mmCIF file of C-alpha atoms in Angstrom:
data_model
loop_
_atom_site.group_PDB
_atom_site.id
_atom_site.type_symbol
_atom_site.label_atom_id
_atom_site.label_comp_id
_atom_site.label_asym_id
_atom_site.label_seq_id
_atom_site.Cartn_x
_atom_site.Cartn_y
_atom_site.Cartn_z
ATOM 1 C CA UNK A 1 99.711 106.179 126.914
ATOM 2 C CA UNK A 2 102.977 104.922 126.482
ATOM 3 C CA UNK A 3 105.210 107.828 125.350
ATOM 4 C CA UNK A 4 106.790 107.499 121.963
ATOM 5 C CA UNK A 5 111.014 107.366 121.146
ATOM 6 C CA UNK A 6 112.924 110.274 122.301
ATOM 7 C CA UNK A 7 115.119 111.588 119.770
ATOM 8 C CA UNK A 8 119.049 111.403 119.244
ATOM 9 C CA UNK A 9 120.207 114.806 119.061
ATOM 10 C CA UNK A 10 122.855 113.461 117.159
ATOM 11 C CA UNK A 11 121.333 112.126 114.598
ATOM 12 C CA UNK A 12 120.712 116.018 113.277
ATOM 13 C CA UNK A 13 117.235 116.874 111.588
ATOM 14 C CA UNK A 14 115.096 113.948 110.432
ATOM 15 C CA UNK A 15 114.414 113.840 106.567
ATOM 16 C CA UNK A 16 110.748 113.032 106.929
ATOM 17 C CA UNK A 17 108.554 114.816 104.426
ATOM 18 C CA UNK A 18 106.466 117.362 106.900
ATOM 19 C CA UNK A 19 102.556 115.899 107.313
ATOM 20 C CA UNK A 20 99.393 118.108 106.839
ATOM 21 C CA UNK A 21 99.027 120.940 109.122
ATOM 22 C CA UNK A 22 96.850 120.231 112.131
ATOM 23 C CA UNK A 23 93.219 121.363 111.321
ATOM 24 C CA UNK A 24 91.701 123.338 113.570
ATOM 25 C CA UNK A 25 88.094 124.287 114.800
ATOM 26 C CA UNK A 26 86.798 121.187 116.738
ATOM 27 C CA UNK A 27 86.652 120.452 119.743
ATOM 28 C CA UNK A 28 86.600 116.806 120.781
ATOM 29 C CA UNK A 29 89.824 114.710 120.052
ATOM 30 C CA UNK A 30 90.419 110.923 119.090
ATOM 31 C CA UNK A 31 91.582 108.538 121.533
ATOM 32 C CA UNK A 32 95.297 108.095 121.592
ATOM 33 C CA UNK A 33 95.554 111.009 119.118
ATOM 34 C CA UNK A 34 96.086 114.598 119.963
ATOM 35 C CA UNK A 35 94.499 115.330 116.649
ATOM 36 C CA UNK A 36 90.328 116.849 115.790
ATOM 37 C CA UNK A 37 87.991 114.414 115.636
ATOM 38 C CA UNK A 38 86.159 112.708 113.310
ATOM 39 C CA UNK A 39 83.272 114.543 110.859
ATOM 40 C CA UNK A 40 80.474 112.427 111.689
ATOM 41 C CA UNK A 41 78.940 113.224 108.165
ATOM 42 C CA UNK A 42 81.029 111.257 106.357
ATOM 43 C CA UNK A 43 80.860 107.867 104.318
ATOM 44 C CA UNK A 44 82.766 106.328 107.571
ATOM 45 C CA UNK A 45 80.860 107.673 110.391
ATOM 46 C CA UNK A 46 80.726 106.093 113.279
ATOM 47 C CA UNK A 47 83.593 103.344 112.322
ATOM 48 C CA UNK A 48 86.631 103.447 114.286
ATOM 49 C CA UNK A 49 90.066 102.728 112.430
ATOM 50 C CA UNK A 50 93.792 101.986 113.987
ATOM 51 C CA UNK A 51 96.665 103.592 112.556
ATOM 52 C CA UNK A 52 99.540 101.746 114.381
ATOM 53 C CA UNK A 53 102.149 104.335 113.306
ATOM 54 C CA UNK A 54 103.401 107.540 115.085
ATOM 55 C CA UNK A 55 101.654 110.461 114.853
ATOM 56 C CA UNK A 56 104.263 111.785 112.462
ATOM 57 C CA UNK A 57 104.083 109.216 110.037
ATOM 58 C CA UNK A 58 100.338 108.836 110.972
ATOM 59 C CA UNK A 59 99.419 112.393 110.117
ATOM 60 C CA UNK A 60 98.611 112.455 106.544
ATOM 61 C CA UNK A 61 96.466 109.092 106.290
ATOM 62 C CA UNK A 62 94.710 110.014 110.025
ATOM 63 C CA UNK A 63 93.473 113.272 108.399
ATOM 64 C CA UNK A 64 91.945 111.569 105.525
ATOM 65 C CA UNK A 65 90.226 109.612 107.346
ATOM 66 C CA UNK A 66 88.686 111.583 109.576
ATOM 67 C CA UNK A 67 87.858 113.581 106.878
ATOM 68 C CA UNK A 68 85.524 110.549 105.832
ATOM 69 C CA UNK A 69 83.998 110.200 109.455
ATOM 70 C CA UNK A 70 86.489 108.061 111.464
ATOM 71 C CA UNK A 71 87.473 107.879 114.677
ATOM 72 C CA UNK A 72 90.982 107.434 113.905
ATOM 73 C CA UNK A 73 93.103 105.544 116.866
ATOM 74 C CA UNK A 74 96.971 106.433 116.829
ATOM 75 C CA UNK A 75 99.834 104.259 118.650
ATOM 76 C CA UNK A 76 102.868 103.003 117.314
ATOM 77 C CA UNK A 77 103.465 99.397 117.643
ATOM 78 C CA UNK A 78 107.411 99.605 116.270
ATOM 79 C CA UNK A 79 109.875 102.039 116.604
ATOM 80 C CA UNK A 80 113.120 102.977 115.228
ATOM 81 C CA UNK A 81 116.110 102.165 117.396
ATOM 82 C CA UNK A 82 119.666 103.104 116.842
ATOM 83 C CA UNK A 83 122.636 100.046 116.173
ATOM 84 C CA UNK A 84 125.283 99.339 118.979
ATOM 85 C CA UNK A 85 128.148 99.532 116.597
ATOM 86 C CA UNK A 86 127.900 103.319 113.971
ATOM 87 C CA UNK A 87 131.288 102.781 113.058
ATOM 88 C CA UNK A 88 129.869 100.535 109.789
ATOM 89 C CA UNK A 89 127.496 103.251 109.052
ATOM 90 C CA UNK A 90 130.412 105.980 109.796
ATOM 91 C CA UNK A 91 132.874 103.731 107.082
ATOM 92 C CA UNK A 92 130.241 103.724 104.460
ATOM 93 C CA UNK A 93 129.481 107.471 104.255
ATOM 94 C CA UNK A 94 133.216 108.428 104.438
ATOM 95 C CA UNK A 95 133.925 105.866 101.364
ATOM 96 C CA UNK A 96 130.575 107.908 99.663
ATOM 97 C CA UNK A 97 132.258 111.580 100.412
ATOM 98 C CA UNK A 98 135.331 109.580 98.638
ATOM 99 C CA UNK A 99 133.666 108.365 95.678
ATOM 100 C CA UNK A 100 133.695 105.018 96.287
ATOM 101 C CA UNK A 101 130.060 104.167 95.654
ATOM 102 C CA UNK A 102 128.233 104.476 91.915
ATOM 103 C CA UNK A 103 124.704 104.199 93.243
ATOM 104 C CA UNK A 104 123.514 104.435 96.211
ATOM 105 C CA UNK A 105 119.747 102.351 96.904
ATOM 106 C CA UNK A 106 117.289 104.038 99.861
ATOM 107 C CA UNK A 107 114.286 101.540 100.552
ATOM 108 C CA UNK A 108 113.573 103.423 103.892
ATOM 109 C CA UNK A 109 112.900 107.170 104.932
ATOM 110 C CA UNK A 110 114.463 105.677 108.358
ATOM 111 C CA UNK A 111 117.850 104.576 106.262
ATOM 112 C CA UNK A 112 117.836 108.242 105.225
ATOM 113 C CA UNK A 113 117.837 109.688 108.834
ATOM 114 C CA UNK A 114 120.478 107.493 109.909
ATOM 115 C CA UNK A 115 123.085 108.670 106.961
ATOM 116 C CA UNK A 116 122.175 112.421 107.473
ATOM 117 C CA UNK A 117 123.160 112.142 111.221
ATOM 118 C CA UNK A 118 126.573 109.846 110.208
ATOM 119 C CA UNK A 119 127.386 112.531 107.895
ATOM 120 C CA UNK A 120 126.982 114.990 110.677
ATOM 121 C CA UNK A 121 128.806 112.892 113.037
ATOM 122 C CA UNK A 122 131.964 113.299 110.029
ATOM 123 C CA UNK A 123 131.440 117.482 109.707
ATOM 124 C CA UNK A 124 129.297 117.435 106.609
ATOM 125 C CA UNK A 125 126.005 117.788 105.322
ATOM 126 C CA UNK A 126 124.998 114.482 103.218
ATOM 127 C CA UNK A 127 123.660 116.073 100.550
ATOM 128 C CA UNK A 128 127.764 117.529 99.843
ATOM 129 C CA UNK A 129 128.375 113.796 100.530
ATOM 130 C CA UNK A 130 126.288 112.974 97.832
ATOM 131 C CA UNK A 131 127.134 114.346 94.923
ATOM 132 C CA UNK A 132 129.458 111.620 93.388
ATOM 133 C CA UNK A 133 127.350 108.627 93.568
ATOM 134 C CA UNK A 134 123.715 108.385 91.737
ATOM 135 C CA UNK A 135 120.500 107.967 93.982
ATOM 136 C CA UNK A 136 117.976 105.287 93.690
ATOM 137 C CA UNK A 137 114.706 105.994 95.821
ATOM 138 C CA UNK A 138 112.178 102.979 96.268
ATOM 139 C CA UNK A 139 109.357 105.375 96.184
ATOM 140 C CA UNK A 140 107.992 108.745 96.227
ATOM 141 C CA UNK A 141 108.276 109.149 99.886
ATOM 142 C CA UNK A 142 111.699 108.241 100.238
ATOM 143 C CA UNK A 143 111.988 110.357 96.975
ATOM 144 C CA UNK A 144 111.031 113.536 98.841
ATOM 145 C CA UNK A 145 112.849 112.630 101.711
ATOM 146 C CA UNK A 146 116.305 112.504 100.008
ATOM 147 C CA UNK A 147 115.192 115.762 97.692
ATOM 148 C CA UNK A 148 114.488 117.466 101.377
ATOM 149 C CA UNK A 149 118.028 117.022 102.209
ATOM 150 C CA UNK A 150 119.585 117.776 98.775
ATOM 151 C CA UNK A 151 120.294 114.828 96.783
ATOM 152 C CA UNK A 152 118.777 114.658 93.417
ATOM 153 C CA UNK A 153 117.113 110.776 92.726
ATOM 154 C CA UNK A 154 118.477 109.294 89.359
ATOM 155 C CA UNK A 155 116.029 106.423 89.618
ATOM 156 C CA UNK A 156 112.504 105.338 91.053
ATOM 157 C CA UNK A 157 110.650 102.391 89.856
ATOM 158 C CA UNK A 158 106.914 102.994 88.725
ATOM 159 C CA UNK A 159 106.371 100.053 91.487
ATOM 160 C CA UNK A 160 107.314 101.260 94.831
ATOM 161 C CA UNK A 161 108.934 97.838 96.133
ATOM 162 C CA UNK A 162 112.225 96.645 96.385
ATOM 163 C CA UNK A 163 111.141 94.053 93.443
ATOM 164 C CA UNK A 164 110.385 97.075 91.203
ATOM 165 C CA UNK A 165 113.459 98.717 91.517
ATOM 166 C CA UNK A 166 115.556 95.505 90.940
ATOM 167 C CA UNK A 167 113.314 95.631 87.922
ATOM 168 C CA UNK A 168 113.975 99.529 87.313
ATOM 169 C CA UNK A 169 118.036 98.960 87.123
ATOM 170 C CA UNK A 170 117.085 95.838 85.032
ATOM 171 C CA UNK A 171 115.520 98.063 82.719
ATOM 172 C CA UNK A 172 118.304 101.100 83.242
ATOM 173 C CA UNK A 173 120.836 98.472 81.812
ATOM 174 C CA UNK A 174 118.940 97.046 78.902
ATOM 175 C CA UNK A 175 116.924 100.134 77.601
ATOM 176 C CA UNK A 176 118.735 103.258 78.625
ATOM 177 C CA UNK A 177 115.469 104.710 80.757
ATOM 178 C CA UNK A 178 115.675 108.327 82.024
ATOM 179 C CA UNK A 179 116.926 109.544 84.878
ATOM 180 C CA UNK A 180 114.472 111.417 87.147
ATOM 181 C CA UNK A 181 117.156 113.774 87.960
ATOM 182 C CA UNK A 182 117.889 115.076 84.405
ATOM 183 C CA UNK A 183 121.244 113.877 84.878
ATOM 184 C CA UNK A 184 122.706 110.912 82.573
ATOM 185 C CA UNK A 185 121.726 107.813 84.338
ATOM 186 C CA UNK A 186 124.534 105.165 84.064
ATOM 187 C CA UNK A 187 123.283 101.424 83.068
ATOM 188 C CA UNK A 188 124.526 98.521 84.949
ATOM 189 C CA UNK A 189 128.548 98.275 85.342
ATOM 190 C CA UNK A 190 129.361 94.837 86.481
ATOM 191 C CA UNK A 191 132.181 96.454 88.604
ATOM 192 C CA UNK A 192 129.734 99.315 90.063
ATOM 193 C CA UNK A 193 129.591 99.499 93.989
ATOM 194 C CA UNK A 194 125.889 99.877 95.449
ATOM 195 C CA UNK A 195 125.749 101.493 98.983
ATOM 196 C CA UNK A 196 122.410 99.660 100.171
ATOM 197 C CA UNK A 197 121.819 101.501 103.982
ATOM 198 C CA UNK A 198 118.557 99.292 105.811
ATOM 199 C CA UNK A 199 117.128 98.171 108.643
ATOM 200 C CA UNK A 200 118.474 95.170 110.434
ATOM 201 C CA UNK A 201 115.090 93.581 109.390
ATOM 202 C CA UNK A 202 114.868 94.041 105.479
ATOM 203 C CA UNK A 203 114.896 91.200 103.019
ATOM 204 C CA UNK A 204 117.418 90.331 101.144
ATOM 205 C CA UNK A 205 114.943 91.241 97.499
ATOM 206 C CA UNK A 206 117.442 94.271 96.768
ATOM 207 C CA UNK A 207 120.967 92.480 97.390
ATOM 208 C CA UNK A 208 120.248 89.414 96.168
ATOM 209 C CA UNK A 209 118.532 90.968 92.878
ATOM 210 C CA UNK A 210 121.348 94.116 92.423
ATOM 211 C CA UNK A 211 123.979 91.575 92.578
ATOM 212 C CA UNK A 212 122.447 89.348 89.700
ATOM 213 C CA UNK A 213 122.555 92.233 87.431
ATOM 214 C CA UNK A 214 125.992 92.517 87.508
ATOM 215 C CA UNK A 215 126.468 95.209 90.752
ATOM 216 C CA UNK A 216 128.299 94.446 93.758
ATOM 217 C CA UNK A 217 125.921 95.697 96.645
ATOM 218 C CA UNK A 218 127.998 96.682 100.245
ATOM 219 C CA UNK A 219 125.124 96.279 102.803
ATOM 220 C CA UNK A 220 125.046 98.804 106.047
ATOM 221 C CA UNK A 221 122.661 98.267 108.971
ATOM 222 C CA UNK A 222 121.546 101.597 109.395
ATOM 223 C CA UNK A 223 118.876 100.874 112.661
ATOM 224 C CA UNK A 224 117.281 99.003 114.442
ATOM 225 C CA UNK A 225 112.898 98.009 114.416
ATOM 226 C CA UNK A 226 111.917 97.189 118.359
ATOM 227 C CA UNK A 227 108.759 96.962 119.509
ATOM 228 C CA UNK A 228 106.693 99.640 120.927
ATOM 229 C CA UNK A 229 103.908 99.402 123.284
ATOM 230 C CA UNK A 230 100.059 100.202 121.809
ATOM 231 C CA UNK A 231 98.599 102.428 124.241
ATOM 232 C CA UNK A 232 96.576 101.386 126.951
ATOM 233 C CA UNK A 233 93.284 102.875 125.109
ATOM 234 C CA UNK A 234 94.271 100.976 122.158
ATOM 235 C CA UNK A 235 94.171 97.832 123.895
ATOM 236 C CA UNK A 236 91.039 98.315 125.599
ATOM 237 C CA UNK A 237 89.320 99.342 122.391
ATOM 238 C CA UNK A 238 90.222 96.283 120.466
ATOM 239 C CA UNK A 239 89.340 93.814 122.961
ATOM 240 C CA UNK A 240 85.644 95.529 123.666
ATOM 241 C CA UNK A 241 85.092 95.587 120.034
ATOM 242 C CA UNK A 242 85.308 98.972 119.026
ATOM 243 C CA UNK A 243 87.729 98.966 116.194
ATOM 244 C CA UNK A 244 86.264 98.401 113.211
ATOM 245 C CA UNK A 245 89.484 98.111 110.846
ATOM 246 C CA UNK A 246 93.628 98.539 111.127
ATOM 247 C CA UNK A 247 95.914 99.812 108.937
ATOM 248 C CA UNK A 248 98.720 97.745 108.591
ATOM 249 C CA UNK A 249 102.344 99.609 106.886
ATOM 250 C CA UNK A 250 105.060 96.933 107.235
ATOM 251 C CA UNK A 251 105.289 93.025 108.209
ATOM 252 C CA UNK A 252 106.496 94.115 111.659
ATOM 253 C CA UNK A 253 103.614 95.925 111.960
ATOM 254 C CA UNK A 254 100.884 93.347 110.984
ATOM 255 C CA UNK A 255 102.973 90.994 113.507
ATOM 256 C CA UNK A 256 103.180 93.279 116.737
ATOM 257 C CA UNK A 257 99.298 94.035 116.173
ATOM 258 C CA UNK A 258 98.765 89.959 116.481
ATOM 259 C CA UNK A 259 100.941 89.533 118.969
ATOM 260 C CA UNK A 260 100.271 92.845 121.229
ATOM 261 C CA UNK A 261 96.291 92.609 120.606
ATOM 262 C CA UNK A 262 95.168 88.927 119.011
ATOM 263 C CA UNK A 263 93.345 88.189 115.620
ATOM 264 C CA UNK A 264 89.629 89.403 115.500
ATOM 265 C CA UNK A 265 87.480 88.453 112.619
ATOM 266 C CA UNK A 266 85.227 91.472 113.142
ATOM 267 C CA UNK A 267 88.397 93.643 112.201
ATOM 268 C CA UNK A 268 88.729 94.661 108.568
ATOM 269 C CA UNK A 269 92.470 94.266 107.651
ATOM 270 C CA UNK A 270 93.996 96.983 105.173
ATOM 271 C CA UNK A 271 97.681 96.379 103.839
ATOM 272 C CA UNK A 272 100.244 98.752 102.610
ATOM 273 C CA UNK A 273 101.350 96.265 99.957
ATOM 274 C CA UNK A 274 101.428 92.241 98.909
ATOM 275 C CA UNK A 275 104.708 91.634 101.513
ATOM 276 C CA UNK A 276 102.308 93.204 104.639
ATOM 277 C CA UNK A 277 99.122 91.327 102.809
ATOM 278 C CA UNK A 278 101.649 88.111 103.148
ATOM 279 C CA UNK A 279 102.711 88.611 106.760
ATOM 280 C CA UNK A 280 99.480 89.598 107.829
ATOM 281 C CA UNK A 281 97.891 86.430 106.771
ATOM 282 C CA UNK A 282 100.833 84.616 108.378
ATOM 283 C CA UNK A 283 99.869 85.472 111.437
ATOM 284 C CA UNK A 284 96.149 85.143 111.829
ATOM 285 C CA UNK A 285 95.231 88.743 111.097
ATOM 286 C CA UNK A 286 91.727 89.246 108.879
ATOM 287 C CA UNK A 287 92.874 90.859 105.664
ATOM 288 C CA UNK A 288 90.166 92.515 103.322
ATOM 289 C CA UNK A 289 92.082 94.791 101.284
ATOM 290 C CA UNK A 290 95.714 95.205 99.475
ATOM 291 C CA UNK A 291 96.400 99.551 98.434
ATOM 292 C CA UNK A 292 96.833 99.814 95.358
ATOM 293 C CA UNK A 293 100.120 102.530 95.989
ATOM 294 C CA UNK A 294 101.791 102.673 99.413
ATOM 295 C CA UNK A 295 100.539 106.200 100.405
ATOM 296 C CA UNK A 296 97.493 107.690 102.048
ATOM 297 C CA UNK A 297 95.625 108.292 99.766
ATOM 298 C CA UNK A 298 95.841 105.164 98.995
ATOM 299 C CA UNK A 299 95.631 103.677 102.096
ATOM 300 C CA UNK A 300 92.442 106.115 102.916
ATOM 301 C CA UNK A 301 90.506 104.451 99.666
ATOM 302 C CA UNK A 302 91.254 100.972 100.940
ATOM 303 C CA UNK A 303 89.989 101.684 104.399
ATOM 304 C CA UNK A 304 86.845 103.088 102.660
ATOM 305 C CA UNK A 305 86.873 99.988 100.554
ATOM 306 C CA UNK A 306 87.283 97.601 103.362
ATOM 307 C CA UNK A 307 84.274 99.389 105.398
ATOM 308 C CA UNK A 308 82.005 100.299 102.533
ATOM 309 C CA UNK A 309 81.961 97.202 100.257
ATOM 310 C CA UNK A 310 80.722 94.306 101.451
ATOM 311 C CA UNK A 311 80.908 91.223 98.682
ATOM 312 C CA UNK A 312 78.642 87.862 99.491
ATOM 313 C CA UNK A 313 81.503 86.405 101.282
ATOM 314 C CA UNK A 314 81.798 89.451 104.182
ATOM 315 C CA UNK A 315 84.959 90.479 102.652
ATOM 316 C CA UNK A 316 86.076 93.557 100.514
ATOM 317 C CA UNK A 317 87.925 92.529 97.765
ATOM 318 C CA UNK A 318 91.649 93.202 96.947
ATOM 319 C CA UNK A 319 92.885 95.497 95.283
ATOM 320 C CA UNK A 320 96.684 94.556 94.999
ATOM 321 C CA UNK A 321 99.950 96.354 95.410
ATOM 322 C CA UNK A 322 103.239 96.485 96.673
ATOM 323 C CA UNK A 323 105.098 98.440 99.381
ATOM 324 C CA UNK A 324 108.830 98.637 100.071
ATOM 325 C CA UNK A 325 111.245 95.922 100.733
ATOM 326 C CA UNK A 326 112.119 96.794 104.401
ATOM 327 C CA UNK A 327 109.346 95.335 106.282
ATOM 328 C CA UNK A 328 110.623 95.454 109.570
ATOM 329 C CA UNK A 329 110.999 99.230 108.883
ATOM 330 C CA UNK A 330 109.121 101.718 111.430
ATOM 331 C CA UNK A 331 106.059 103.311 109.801
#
């Protein structure tokens, strides 16, 4: 099995909300999982499913599942990477501890990591560096990400996509909307500087969107998304035919399955959100069913979905949804 990124001791502790304790009690494991294996009682017994994510990220939706009978496979096909040049990242956090910024906008639990360890780099903890400039999280993971390290979130859109929290500050200037924070949340100042730390593969949905509202966005490149290796078990259990569906969390992802393992049309497709759904289809990939939410629980219904329902024309419907705007992100 190929072994996953070592981590930058630099970089200080990662802001990634904890997954489920390990459960305990069984004794066989999944292939390319150090986790219990499936309960062969359950509505997906006897269906094999591939989570290309680490097992960190992985945890959460790889318990549900085998909760519900799966044998849940476990390899990351992208990873994280760190850029050549910090000193942009380094600039940006110095100019937040200053005041410069009036919002800052987190589409990424990755982006997150990246400013904690810059802030470190500079002798401070970010959430200190926080304090003068308002928080925007794209959704509830990045939410409790940020709230792990300290920083209260002034705004989250109901949507969890970089589209929906264009459309959040849309609203926050028109109507006034709360603040999640129970501070004052300010509306849109045409002269109001927007830190926007992502990966050197998100879209341009938040700039392009912030900065027609009347904000002046200041773009960082926080990381890096390379490719990582599936593991050799992974491999050989797509091409004998023994997955049954994949889980697919970002556009990089959908595109590293196709190109590290090849469109099958006896593999049920399950996207995080309408951008994945998109890229997925883009490149060949069999795609039965859209979450309706990007989490796991979500994610665990679609997979039951995809494998359960079974319409005239072989495929489980959609459900629709949206995910965050970096899709190159690691998931």
């Amino acid at each position: 099995m190929t072994p996953g990124p070592m981590r930058d001791p630099s970089r200080g502790p990662a802001p990634v909300v904890p997954p489920p304790p390990a459960r305990t009690g069984r004794r066989d494991r999944d292939a390319a999982s150090d986790r219990p294996a499936s309960d062969a009682r359950g509505p997906l017994a006897g269906r094999a499913v591939l989570v290309p994510r680490s097992p960190e990220r992985a945890a959460g939706l790889a318990a549900a599942l085998r909760d519900a009978g799966a044998r849940v496979l476990v390899s990351p096909a992208i990873e994280r990477a760190p850029v050549e040049d910090r000193a942009p990242v380094d600039h940006a956090v110095a100019r937040l501890v200053h005041g410069d910024f009036a919002w800052v906008v987190v589409t990424s639990v990755n982006a997150i990591d990246e400013l904690v360890a810059s802030a470190a780099r500079q002798g401070v903890a970010l959430g200190d560096a926080a304090r003068r400039a308002r928080w925007a999280a794209v959704g509830p993971a990045t939410r409790r990400a940020l709230e792990a390290v300290g920083i209260a979130v002034d705004l989250e859109p109901d949507e969890s996509s970089a589209r929906g929290l264009v459309a959040a500050f849309a609203a926050l200037a028109s109507d006034g909307i709360p603040s999640t924070s129970g501070r004052p949340a300010a509306g849109a100042d045409p002269t109001g500087l927007v830190l926007l730390p992502q990966g050197d593969l998100a879209a341009p949905t938040m700039h392009d969107g912030l900065h027609d509202l009347g904000y002046v966005p200041h773009v960082v490149t926080a990381y890096r998304t390379v490719t990582h290796a599936l593991a050799p078990e992974v491999v050989a259990a797509w091409r004998a035919g023994e997955v049954d569906a994949v889980v697919l969390t970002s556009g990089s992802v959908a595109r590293e399955v196709a190109r590290q393992l090849g469109p099958r049309d006896d593999v049920a497709g399950v996207a995080i959100g309408d951008p994945t759904a998109r890229a997925a289809r883009e490149v060949g990939l069999r795609l039965d069913v859209v979450a309706d939410r990007p989490t796991d629980a979500a994610l665990a219904t679609a997979v039951r979905t995809a494998l359960t329902t079974v319409p005239s024309d072989g495929h489980a419907p959609s459900t629709g949804g949206a995910d965050p705007s970096d899709q190159g992100d690691p998931s």
